PDB file of C-alpha atoms in Angstrom:
ATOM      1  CA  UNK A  74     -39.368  17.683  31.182  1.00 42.00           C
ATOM      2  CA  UNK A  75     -36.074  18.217  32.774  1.00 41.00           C
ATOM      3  CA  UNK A  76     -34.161  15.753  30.724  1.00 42.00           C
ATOM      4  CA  UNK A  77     -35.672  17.772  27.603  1.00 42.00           C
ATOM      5  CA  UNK A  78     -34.822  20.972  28.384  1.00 42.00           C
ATOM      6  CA  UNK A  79     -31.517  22.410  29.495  1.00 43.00           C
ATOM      7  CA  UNK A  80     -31.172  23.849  33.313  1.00 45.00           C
ATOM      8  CA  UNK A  81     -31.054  27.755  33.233  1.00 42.00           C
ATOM      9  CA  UNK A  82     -27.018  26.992  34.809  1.00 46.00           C
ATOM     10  CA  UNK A  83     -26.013  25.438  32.142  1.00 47.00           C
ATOM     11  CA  UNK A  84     -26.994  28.172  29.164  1.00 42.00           C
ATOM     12  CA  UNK A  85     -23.702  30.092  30.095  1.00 45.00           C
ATOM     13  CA  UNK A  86     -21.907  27.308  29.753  1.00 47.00           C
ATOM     14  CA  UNK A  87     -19.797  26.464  25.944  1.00 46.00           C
ATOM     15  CA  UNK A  88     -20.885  23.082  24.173  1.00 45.00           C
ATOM     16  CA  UNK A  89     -18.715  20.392  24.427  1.00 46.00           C
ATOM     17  CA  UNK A  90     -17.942  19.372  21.029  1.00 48.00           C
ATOM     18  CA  UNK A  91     -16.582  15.762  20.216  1.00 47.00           C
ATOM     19  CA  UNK A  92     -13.413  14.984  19.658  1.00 52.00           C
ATOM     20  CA  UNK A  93     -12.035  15.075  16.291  1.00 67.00           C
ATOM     21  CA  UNK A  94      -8.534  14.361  16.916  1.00 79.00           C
ATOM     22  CA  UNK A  95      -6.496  11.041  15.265  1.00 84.00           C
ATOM     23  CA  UNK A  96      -6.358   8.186  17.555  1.00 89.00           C
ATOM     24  CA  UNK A  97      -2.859   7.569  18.453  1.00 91.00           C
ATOM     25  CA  UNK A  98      -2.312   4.189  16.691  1.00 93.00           C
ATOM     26  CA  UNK A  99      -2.997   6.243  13.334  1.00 95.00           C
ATOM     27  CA  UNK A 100      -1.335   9.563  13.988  1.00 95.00           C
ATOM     28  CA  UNK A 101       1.969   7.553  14.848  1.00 96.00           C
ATOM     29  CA  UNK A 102       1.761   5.321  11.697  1.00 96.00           C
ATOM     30  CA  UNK A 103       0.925   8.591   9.463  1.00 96.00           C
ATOM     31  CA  UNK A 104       4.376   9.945  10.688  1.00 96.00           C
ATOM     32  CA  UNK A 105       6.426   6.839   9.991  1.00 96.00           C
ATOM     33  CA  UNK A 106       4.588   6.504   6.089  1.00 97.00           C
ATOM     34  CA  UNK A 107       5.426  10.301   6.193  1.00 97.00           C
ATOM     35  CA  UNK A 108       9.301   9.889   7.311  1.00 96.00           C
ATOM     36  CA  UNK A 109       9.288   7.434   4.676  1.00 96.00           C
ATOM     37  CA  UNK A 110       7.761   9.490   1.508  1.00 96.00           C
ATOM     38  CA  UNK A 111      10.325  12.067   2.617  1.00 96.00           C
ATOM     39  CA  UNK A 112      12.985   9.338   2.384  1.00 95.00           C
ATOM     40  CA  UNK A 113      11.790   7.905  -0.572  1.00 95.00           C
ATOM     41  CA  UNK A 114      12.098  11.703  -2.567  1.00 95.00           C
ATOM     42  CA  UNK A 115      14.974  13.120  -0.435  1.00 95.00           C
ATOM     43  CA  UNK A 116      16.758  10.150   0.152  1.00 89.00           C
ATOM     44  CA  UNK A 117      19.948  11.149  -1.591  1.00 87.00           C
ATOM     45  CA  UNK A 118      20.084  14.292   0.406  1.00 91.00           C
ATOM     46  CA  UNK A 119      19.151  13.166   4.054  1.00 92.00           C
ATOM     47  CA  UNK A 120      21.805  10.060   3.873  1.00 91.00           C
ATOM     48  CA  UNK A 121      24.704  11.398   5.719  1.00 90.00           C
ATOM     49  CA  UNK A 122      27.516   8.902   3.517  1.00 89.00           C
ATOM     50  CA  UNK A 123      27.565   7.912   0.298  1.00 88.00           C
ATOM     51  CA  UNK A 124      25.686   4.002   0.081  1.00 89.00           C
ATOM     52  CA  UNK A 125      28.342   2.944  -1.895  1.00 86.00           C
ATOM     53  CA  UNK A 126      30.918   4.005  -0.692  1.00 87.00           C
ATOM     54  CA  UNK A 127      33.096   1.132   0.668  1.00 87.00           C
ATOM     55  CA  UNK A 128      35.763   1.371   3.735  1.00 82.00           C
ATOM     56  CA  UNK A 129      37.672  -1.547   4.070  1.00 81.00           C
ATOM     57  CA  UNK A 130      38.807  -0.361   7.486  1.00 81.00           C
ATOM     58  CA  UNK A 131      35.502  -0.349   9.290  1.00 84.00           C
ATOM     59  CA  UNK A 132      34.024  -3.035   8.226  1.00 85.00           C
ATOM     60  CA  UNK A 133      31.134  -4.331  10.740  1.00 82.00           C
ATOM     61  CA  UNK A 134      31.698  -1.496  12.590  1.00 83.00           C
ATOM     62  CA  UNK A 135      29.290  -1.223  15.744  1.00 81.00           C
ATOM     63  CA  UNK A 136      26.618   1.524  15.617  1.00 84.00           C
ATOM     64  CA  UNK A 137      28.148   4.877  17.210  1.00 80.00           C
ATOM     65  CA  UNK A 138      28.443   8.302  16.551  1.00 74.00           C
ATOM     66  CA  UNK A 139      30.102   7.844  13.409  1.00 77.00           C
ATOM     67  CA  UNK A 140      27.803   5.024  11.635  1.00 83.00           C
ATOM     68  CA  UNK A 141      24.488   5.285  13.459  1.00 85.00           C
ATOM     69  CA  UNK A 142      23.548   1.603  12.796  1.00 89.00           C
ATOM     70  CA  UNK A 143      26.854   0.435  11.847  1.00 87.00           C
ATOM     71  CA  UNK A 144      28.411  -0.765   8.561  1.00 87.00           C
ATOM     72  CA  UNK A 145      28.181  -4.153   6.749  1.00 86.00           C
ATOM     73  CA  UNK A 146      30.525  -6.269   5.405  1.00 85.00           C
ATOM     74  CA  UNK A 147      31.931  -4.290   3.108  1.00 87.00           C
ATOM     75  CA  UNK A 148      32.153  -1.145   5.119  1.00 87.00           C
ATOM     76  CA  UNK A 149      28.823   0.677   3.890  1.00 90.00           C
ATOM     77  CA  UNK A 150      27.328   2.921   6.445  1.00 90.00           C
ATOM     78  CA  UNK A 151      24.019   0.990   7.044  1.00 91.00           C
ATOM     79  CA  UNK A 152      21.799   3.611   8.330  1.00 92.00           C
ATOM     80  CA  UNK A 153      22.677   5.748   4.717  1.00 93.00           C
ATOM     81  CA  UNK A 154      21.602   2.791   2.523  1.00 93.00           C
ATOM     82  CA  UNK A 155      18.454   2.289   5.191  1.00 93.00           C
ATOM     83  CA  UNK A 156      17.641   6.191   3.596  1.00 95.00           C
ATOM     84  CA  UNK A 157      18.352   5.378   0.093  1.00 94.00           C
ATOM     85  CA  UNK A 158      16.990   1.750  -0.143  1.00 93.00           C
ATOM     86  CA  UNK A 159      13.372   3.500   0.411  1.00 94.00           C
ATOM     87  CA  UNK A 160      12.963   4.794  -2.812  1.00 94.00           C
ATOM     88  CA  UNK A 161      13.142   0.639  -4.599  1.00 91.00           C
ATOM     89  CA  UNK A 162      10.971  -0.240  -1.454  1.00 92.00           C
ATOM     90  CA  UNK A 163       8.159   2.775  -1.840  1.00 95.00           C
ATOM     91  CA  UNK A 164       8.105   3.558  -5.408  1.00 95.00           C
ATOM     92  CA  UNK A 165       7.722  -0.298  -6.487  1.00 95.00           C
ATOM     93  CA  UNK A 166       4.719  -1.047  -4.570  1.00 96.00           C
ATOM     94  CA  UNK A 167       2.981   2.501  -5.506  1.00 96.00           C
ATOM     95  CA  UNK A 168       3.038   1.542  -9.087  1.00 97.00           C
ATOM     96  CA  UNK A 169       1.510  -1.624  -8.203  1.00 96.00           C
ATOM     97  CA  UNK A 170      -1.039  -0.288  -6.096  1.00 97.00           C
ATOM     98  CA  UNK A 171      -2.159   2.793  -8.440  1.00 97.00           C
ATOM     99  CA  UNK A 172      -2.108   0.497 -11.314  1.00 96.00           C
ATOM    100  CA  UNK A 173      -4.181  -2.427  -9.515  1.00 96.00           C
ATOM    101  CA  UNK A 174      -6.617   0.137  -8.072  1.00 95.00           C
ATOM    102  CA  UNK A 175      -7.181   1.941 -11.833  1.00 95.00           C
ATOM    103  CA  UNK A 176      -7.479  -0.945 -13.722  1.00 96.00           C
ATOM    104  CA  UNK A 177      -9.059  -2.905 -11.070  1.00 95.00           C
ATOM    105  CA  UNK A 178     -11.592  -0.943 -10.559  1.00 95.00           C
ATOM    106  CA  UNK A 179     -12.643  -0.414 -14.087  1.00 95.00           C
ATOM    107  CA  UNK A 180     -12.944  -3.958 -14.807  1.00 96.00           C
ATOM    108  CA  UNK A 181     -14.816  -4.636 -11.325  1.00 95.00           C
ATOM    109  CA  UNK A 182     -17.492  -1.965 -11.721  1.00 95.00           C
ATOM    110  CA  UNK A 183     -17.584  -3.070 -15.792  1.00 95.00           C
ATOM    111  CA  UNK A 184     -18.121  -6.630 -14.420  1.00 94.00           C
ATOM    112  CA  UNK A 185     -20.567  -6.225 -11.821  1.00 94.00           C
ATOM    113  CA  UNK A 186     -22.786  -3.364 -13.596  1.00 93.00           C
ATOM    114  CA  UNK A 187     -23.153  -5.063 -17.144  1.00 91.00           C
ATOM    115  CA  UNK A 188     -23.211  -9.004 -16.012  1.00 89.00           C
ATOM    116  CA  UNK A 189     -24.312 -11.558 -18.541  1.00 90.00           C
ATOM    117  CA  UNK A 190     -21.276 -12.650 -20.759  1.00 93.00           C
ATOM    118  CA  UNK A 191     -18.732 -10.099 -19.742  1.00 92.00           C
ATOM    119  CA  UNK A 192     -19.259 -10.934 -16.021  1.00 93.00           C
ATOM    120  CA  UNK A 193     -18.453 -14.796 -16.870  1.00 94.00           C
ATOM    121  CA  UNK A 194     -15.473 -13.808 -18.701  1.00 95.00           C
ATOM    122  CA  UNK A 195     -13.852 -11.391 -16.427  1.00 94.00           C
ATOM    123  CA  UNK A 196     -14.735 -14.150 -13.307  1.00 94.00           C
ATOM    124  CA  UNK A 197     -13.321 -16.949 -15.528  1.00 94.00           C
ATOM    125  CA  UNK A 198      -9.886 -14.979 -15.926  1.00 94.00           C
ATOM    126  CA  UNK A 199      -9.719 -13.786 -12.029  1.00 94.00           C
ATOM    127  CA  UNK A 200     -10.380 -17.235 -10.846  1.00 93.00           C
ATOM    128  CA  UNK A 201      -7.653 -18.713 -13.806  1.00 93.00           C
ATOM    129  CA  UNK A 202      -5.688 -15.410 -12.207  1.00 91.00           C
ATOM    130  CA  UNK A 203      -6.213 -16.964  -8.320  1.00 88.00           C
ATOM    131  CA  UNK A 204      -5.369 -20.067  -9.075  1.00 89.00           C
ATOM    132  CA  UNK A 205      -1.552 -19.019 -10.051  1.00 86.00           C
ATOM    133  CA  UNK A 206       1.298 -19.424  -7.414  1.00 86.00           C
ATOM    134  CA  UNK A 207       2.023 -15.649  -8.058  1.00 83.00           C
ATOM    135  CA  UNK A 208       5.423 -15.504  -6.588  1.00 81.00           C
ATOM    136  CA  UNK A 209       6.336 -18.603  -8.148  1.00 85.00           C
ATOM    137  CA  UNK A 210       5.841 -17.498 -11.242  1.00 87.00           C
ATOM    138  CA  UNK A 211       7.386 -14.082 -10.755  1.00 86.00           C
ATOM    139  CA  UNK A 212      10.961 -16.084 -10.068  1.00 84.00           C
ATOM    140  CA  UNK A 213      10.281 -18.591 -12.744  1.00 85.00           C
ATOM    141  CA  UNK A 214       9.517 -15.638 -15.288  1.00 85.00           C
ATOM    142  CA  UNK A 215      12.332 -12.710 -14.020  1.00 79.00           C
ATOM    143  CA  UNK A 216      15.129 -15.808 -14.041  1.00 76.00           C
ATOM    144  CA  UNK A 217      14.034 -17.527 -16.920  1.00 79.00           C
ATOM    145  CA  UNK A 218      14.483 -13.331 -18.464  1.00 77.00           C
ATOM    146  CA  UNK A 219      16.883 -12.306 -16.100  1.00 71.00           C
ATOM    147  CA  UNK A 220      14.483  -9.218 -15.421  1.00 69.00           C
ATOM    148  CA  UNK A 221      15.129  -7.126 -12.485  1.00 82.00           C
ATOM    149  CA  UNK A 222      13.450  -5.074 -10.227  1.00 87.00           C
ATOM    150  CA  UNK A 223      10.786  -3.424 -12.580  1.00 90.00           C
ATOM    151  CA  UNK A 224       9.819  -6.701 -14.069  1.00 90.00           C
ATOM    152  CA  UNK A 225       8.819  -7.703 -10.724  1.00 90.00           C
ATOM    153  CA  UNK A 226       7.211  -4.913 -10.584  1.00 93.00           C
ATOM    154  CA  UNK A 227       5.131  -5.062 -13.934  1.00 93.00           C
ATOM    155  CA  UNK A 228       4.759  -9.280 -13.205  1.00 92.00           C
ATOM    156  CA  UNK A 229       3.308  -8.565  -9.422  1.00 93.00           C
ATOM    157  CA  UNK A 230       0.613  -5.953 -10.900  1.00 95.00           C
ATOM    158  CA  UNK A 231      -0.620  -8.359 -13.404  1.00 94.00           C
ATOM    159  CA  UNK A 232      -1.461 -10.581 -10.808  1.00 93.00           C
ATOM    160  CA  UNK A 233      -1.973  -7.928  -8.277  1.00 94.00           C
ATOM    161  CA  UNK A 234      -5.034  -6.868 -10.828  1.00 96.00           C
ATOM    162  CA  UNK A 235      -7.855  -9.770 -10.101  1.00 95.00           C
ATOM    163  CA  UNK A 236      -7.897  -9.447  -6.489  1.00 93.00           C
ATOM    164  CA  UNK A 237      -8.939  -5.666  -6.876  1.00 94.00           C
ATOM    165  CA  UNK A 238     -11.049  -6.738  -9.570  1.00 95.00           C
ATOM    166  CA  UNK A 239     -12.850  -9.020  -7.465  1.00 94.00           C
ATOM    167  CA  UNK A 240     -13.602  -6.906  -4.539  1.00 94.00           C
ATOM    168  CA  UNK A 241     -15.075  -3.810  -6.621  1.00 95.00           C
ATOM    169  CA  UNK A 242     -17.140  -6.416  -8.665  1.00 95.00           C
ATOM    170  CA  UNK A 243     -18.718  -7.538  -5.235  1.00 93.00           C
ATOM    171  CA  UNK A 244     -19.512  -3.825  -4.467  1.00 93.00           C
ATOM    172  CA  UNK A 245     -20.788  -2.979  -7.494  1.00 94.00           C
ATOM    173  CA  UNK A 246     -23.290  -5.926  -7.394  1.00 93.00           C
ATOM    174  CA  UNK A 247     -25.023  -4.325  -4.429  1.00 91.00           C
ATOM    175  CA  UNK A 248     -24.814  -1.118  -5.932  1.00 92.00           C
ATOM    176  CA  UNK A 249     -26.309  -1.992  -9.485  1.00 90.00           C
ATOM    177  CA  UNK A 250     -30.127  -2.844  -7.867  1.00 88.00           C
ATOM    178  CA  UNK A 251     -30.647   0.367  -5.430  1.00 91.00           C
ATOM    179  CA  UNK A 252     -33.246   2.740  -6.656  1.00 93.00           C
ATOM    180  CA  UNK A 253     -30.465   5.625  -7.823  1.00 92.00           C
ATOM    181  CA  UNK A 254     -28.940   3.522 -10.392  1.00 92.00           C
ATOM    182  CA  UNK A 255     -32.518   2.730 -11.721  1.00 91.00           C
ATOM    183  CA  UNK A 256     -33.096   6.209 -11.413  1.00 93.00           C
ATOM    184  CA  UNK A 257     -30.094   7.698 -13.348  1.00 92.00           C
ATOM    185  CA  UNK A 258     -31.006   4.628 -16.164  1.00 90.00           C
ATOM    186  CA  UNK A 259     -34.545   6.068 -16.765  1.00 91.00           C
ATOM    187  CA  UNK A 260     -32.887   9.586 -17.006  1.00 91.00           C
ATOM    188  CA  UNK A 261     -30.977   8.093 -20.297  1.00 90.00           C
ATOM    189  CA  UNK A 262     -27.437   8.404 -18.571  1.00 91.00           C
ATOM    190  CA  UNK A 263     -24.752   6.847 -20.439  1.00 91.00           C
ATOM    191  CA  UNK A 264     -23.686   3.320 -18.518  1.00 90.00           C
ATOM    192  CA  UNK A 265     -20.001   4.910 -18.400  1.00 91.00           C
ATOM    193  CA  UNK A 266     -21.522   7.966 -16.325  1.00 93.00           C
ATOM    194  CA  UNK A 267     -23.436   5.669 -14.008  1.00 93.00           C
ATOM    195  CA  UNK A 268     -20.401   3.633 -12.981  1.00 93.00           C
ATOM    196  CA  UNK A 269     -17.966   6.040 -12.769  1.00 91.00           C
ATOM    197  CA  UNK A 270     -19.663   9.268 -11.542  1.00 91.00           C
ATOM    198  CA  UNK A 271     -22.815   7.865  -9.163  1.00 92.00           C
ATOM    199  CA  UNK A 272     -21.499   4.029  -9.117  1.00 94.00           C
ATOM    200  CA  UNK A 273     -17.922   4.711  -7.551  1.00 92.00           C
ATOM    201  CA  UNK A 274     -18.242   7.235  -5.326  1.00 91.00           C
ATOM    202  CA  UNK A 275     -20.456   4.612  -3.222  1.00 91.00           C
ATOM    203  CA  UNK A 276     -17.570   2.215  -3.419  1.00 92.00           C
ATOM    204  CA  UNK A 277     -14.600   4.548  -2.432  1.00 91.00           C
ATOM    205  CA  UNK A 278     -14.076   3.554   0.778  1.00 92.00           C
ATOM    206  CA  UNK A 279     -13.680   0.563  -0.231  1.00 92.00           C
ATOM    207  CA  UNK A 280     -11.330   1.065  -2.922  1.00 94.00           C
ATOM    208  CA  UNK A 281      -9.120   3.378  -0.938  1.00 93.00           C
ATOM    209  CA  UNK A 282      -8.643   0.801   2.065  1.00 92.00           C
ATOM    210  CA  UNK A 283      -8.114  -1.658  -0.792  1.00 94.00           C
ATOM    211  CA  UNK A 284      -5.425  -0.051  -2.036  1.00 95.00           C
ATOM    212  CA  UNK A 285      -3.776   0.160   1.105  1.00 95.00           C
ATOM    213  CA  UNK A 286      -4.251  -3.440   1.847  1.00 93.00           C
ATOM    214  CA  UNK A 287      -2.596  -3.841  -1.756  1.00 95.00           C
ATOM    215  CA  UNK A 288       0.168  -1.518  -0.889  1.00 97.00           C
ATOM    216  CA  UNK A 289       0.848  -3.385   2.437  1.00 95.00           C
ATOM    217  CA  UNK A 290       0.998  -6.660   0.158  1.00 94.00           C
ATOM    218  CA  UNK A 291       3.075  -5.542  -2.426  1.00 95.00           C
ATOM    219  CA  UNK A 292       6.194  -4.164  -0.723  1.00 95.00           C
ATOM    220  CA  UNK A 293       6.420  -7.149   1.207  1.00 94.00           C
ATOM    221  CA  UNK A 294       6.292  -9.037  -2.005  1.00 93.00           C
ATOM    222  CA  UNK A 295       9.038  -6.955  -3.776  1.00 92.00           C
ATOM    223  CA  UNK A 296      11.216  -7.159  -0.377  1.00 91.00           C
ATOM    224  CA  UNK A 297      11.099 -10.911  -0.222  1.00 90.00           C
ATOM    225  CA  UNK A 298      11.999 -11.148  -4.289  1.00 89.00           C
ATOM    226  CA  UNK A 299      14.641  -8.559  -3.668  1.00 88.00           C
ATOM    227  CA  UNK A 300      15.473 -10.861  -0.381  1.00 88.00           C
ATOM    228  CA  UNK A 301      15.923 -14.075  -2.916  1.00 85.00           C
ATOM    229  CA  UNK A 302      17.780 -12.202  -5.706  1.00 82.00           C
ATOM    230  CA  UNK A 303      14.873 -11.528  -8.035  1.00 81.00           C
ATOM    231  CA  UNK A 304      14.377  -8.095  -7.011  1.00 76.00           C
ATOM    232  CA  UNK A 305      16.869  -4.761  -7.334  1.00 81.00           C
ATOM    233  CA  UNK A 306      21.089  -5.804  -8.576  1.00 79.00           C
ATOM    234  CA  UNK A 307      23.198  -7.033  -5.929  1.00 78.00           C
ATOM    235  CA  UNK A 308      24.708  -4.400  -4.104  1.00 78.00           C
ATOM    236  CA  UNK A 309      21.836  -1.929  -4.664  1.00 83.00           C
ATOM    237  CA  UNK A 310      20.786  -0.208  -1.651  1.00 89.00           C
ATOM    238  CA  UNK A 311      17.049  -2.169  -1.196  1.00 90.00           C
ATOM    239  CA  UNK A 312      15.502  -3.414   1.935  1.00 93.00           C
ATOM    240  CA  UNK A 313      14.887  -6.541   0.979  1.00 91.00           C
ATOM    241  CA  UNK A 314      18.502  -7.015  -0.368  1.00 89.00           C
ATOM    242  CA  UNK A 315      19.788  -5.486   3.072  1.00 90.00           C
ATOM    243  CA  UNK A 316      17.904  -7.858   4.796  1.00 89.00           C
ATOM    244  CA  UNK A 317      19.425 -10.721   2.493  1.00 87.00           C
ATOM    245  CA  UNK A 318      22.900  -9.318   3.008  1.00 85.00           C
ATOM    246  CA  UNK A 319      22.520  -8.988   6.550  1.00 84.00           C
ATOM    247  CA  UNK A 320      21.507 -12.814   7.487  1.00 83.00           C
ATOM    248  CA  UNK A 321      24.820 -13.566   7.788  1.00 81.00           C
ATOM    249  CA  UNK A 322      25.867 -10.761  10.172  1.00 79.00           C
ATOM    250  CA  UNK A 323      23.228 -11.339  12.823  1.00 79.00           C
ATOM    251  CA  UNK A 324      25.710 -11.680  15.306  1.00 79.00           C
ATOM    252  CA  UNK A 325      28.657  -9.553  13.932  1.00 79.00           C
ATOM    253  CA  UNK A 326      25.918  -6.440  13.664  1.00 82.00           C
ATOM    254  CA  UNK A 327      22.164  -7.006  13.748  1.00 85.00           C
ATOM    255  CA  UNK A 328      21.456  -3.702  12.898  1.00 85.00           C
ATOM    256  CA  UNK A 329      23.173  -4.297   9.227  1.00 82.00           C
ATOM    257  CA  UNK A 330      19.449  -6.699   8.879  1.00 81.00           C
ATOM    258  CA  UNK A 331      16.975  -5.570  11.461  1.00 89.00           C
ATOM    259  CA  UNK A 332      16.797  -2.450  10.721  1.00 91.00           C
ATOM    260  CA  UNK A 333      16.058  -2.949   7.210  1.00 92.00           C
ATOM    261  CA  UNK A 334      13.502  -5.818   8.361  1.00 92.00           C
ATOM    262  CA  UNK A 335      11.899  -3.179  11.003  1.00 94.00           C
ATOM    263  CA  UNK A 336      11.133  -0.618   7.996  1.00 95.00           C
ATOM    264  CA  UNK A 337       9.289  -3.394   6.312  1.00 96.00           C
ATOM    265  CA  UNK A 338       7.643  -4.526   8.825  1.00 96.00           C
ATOM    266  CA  UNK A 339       6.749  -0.968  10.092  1.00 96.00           C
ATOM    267  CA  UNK A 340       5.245   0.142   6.846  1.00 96.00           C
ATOM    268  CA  UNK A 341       3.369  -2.328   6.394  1.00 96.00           C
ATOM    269  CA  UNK A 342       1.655  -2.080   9.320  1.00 96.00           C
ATOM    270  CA  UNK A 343       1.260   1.414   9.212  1.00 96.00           C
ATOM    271  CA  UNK A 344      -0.397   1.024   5.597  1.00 96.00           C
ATOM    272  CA  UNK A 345      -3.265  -1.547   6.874  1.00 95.00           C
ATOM    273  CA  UNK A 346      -3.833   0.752  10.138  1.00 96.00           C
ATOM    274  CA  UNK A 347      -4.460   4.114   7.974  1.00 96.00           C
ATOM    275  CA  UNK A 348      -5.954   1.975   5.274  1.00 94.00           C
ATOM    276  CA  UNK A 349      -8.637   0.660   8.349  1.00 93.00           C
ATOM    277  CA  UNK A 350      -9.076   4.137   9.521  1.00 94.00           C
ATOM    278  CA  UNK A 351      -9.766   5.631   6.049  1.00 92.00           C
ATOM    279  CA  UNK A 352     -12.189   2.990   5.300  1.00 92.00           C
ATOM    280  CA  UNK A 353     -14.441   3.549   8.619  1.00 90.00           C
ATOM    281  CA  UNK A 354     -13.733   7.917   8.099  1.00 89.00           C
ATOM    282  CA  UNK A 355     -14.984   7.201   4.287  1.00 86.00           C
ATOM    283  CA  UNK A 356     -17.875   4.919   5.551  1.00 84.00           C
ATOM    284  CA  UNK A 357     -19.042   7.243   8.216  1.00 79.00           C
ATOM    285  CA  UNK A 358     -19.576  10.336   6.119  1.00 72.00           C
ATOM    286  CA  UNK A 359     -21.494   8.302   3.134  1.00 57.00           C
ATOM    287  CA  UNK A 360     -18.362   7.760   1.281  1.00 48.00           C
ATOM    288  CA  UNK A 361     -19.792   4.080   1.027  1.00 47.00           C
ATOM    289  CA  UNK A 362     -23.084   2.361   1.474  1.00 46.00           C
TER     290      UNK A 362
END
């Protein structure tokens, strides 16, 4: 009886309500995706130097007051083309991960919710799709072209598409034979209602953390074609290009490649870790079942 009710002490006190703040690993990766939106659409105006500007007379400069991270080898401030280089390293993989996750999604839940013929096909073309070397054929096709950074772009999402494809497809499959979707057939709902509007909403947390794992994916992906040549023009303020131009002056600066390796590597990370906690938030609250 004790254990059920509460001791007459203890009415006075307040409830003790759980804890609804961000664990650390997540609140600290939301600030560094957040320093680098505000990069990505202020870039021009947060640099403290012009990028392009070249001076002859401090080249490799150490970092100091006067070049936080130093210059390269042709006298560019590096921590002004670290600002600037965000928006090719951000606004790249976004494209690739909006457009995978919209069309993805449309041809997963059309795949898994109709079967029969249109499931084959679609399977057919995402395992032809798997079987690709993608970045192989991304620097066969952009040098065979001489495209630049936004065919890279356009030739990732095309083979960014079947993996996104695949995973909703899988989801919908378990969704398609629960009582609601037999439900909502026997009320005469159109098939495009039942995917979209009763379908989807079961698979969002899925298809949110998916499209950070995409994200994470793709701006590695551009960074290492930019890294090879395939990517942004030579001398364009990129990460991946930094990091390509900075090899060589690993031990006149490190900084001048590094740092432009560290912002890779940092939002990347941070995209999988907020992509993981979205996906168990989502989950929790019904988002998916």
């Amino acid at each position: 009886m004790s254990a059920i009710v509460p001791q007459l002490g203890d009415l006075g006190k307040p409830t003790r309500r759980r804890s609804k703040r961000l664990p650390w690993p997540v609140l600290v990766c939301l600030v560094i995706v957040a320093g680098v939106v505000l990069m990505t659409v202020f870039g021009a105006a947060l640099a403290p130097q012009d990028p392009a500007a070249q001076h002859l007379t401090e080249v490799l400069a150490p970092p100091g007051s006067g070049h936080w991270l130093g210059t390269d080898e042709l006298g560019r401030d590096v921590f002004s083309r670290l600002i600037v280089g965000a928006r090719t390293a951000f606004v790249g993989p976004l494209v690739v991960t909006i457009g995978s996750m919209l069309i993805g999604n449309l041809l997963g839940l059309w795949s898994g919710y109709k079967g029969g013929a249109v499931d084959a096909v679609l399977m057919r073309w995402v395992d032809f799709m798997w079987a690709l070397p993608g970045l192989l054929i991304i620097v066969v096709v952009a040098g065979a072209f001489g495209g630049g950074y936004w065919m890279a772009v356009a030739l990732l999402l095309v083979l960014t598409i079947p993996f996104d494809t695949r995973i909703i497809r899988g989801a919908t499959l378990e969704q398609a034979t629960l009582p609601y979707v037999e439900a909502a057939r026997a009320l005469g709902l159109s098939n495009r209602r039942i995917m979209i509007l009763h379908i989807w909403p079961n698979l969002s947390a899925t298809a949110v953390a998916n499209a950070f794992l995409t994200f994470a994916g793709a701006i590695v992906a551009l960074s290492g074609l930019s890294f090879l040549g395939f990517g942004v023009d030579p001398g364009s303020p990129d990460w991946g290009r930094m990091l390509s131009d900075g090899t060589n002056l690993l031990f006149e600066n490190p900084a001048a490649a590094l740092a432009s390796g560290a912002m890779i590597v940092a939002t990347a990370v941070s995209m999988n870790i907020i992509g993981d906690w979205l996906y168990e938030s989502l989950s929790s609250r019904g988002g998916s079942k």
